[in-house]
Amino acid sequence: MHTINEQDILTYLLGVNDAELFERANDIKVQRFGDEIFLRAIIEFSNVCDKKCHYCGLRAPNGKTERYRMTKEDILDAAALATSEGAATIVLQSGDDFSYSTEDIGSLIQEIKSSHDVAVTLSLGDRGLDEYAYWHDCGADRCLLKLEVTNPRLYKRFRGGEDFSSRLHKIKFLQHLGYEVGSGVIVGLPDADLISTLRDILFITDLDLDMIAAGPFIPHPQTPLADMEHGCIDLSHRMTALLRILNPHANIPATSALGALDSDSQKLGLLRGCNVLMPSMTPERHRSDYTIYPGKNASNIDITDSLKLAKDMISALGLVPSSSKGFSRRNNVHE
Ligand code: 5AD
Ligand code: SF4
């Protein structure tokens, strides 16, 4: 049940009453999640991608990206390091790289789940429905599959001809399988006006997701959108605050894209309804090649520092870095 109508949302989007909006979002976050901020360790194990998304530096036609694929052993080592540093969720993320077979991914999930007490999240893109079903049986807990923009025409344009309805179908199928499912949008893609932003918020809310991301667009120099403006930070904050109000139970990250534009804005997100940080735990030799957008991964930090920096950021705000797996709070039940 929506507790807010479209007119209210439009008013907020137009910049009226920001303080009230942010306070309300924070209150709801605190009611559901207390002062805890969940941490997700992301292992970006391959930057090879089959797709041609216009906004992303990993798009297949970008010949200037140094491509890498981590071996199974290296991925398992990174997961072991992340858990030894206290991460309770491992996110396995890659481009749409089909060189890892169904069984390769399945055995990664099984080995991580049997060796560590962690939740495993998959962020692998457009893999088959049967593969996602198999990986759920292997023990994967969550999936991330972004819509990026909910207008089918813009979706087709920005995702290089891909079909919106099949993506949507996949998200619903993942929910049906029993995964906790995350999706979200990029804020401020070219030609996304306030009405399409409003529709993104309502559309995403209707999906009843467990995790929702809305981070600002950052132009990448080796993409067709190189010369465009970056997404508005204030609008990103308003969007995540509205999403929090409409989706009290959902995990909502203060996105890395926000942090790449301005680290203070990422911190502010945690005081305006967001409750998750997703530090990259990709090994040092690869992390700077995971160039979705400029500033994605600071190259000169040790991966153990990555989690520590995230924890320090949380503590400095007077909040608590959580050691829990951080499931969504659908029934307002604390773990
Ligand atoms: N700016 C901001 N976010 C981006 N993403 C991809 N490219 C960009 C960009 N240029 C986001 C998408 C994708 C996630 C890995 O990063 O939401 O799903
Ligand atoms: Fe590939 Fe994802 Fe980048 Fe699209 S957003 S090009 S699918 S890595």
PDB file of N, CA, C and O in Angstrom, residues 16 29 60 91 108 111 145 173 207 230 280-281 296:
ATOM      1  N   VAL A  16      10.698  20.900  -3.146  1.00  0.00           N
ATOM      2  CA  VAL A  16      10.012  21.498  -2.021  1.00  0.00           C
ATOM      3  C   VAL A  16      10.165  20.576  -0.813  1.00  0.00           C
ATOM      4  O   VAL A  16      10.075  19.360  -0.946  1.00  0.00           O
ATOM      5  N   LYS A  29      13.871   4.453   8.055  1.00  0.00           N
ATOM      6  CA  LYS A  29      15.053   3.582   8.046  1.00  0.00           C
ATOM      7  C   LYS A  29      15.404   3.152   9.460  1.00  0.00           C
ATOM      8  O   LYS A  29      15.666   1.974   9.726  1.00  0.00           O
ATOM      9  N   ALA A  60      30.996  -4.017 -24.599  1.00  0.00           N
ATOM     10  CA  ALA A  60      31.851  -4.821 -25.479  1.00  0.00           C
ATOM     11  C   ALA A  60      32.639  -3.989 -26.494  1.00  0.00           C
ATOM     12  O   ALA A  60      33.824  -4.260 -26.721  1.00  0.00           O
ATOM     13  N   VAL A  91      29.071 -10.526  -2.789  1.00  0.00           N
ATOM     14  CA  VAL A  91      28.387 -10.297  -4.068  1.00  0.00           C
ATOM     15  C   VAL A  91      29.338 -10.717  -5.184  1.00  0.00           C
ATOM     16  O   VAL A  91      30.439 -10.174  -5.301  1.00  0.00           O
ATOM     17  N   LEU A 108      31.236 -22.364  -7.397  1.00  0.00           N
ATOM     18  CA  LEU A 108      31.690 -21.210  -6.593  1.00  0.00           C
ATOM     19  C   LEU A 108      30.724 -20.959  -5.432  1.00  0.00           C
ATOM     20  O   LEU A 108      31.143 -20.774  -4.280  1.00  0.00           O
ATOM     21  N   GLU A 111      30.976 -23.751  -2.814  1.00  0.00           N
ATOM     22  CA  GLU A 111      32.203 -23.709  -1.995  1.00  0.00           C
ATOM     23  C   GLU A 111      32.196 -22.536  -1.033  1.00  0.00           C
ATOM     24  O   GLU A 111      32.610 -22.650   0.116  1.00  0.00           O
ATOM     25  N   LEU A 145      19.486  -7.570 -10.493  1.00  0.00           N
ATOM     26  CA  LEU A 145      19.272  -7.412 -11.929  1.00  0.00           C
ATOM     27  C   LEU A 145      18.638  -6.036 -12.144  1.00  0.00           C
ATOM     28  O   LEU A 145      17.451  -5.832 -11.886  1.00  0.00           O
ATOM     29  N   PHE A 173      10.659 -13.732 -12.345  1.00  0.00           N
ATOM     30  CA  PHE A 173      10.972 -15.160 -12.217  1.00  0.00           C
ATOM     31  C   PHE A 173      11.919 -15.396 -11.023  1.00  0.00           C
ATOM     32  O   PHE A 173      11.755 -16.350 -10.266  1.00  0.00           O
ATOM     33  N   LEU A 207       7.275  -3.342  -7.984  1.00  0.00           N
ATOM     34  CA  LEU A 207       7.922  -4.657  -8.097  1.00  0.00           C
ATOM     35  C   LEU A 207       8.125  -5.336  -6.731  1.00  0.00           C
ATOM     36  O   LEU A 207       8.464  -6.517  -6.679  1.00  0.00           O
ATOM     37  N   HIS A 230      26.569  14.689 -15.786  1.00  0.00           N
ATOM     38  CA  HIS A 230      26.320  13.623 -14.810  1.00  0.00           C
ATOM     39  C   HIS A 230      24.963  13.831 -14.113  1.00  0.00           C
ATOM     40  O   HIS A 230      24.413  14.938 -14.123  1.00  0.00           O
ATOM     41  N   SER A 280      34.041  -2.502  -2.785  1.00  0.00           N
ATOM     42  CA  SER A 280      34.646  -3.480  -3.689  1.00  0.00           C
ATOM     43  C   SER A 280      35.760  -4.224  -2.971  1.00  0.00           C
ATOM     44  O   SER A 280      36.628  -3.613  -2.347  1.00  0.00           O
ATOM     45  N   MET A 281      35.713  -5.563  -3.052  1.00  0.00           N
ATOM     46  CA  MET A 281      36.795  -6.387  -2.488  1.00  0.00           C
ATOM     47  C   MET A 281      37.523  -7.096  -3.637  1.00  0.00           C
ATOM     48  O   MET A 281      38.079  -8.187  -3.455  1.00  0.00           O
ATOM     49  N   LYS A 296      35.144   4.568 -10.244  1.00  0.00           N
ATOM     50  CA  LYS A 296      34.448   3.409  -9.651  1.00  0.00           C
ATOM     51  C   LYS A 296      35.241   2.796  -8.499  1.00  0.00           C
ATOM     52  O   LYS A 296      34.738   2.687  -7.400  1.00  0.00           O
TER      53      LYS A 296
END
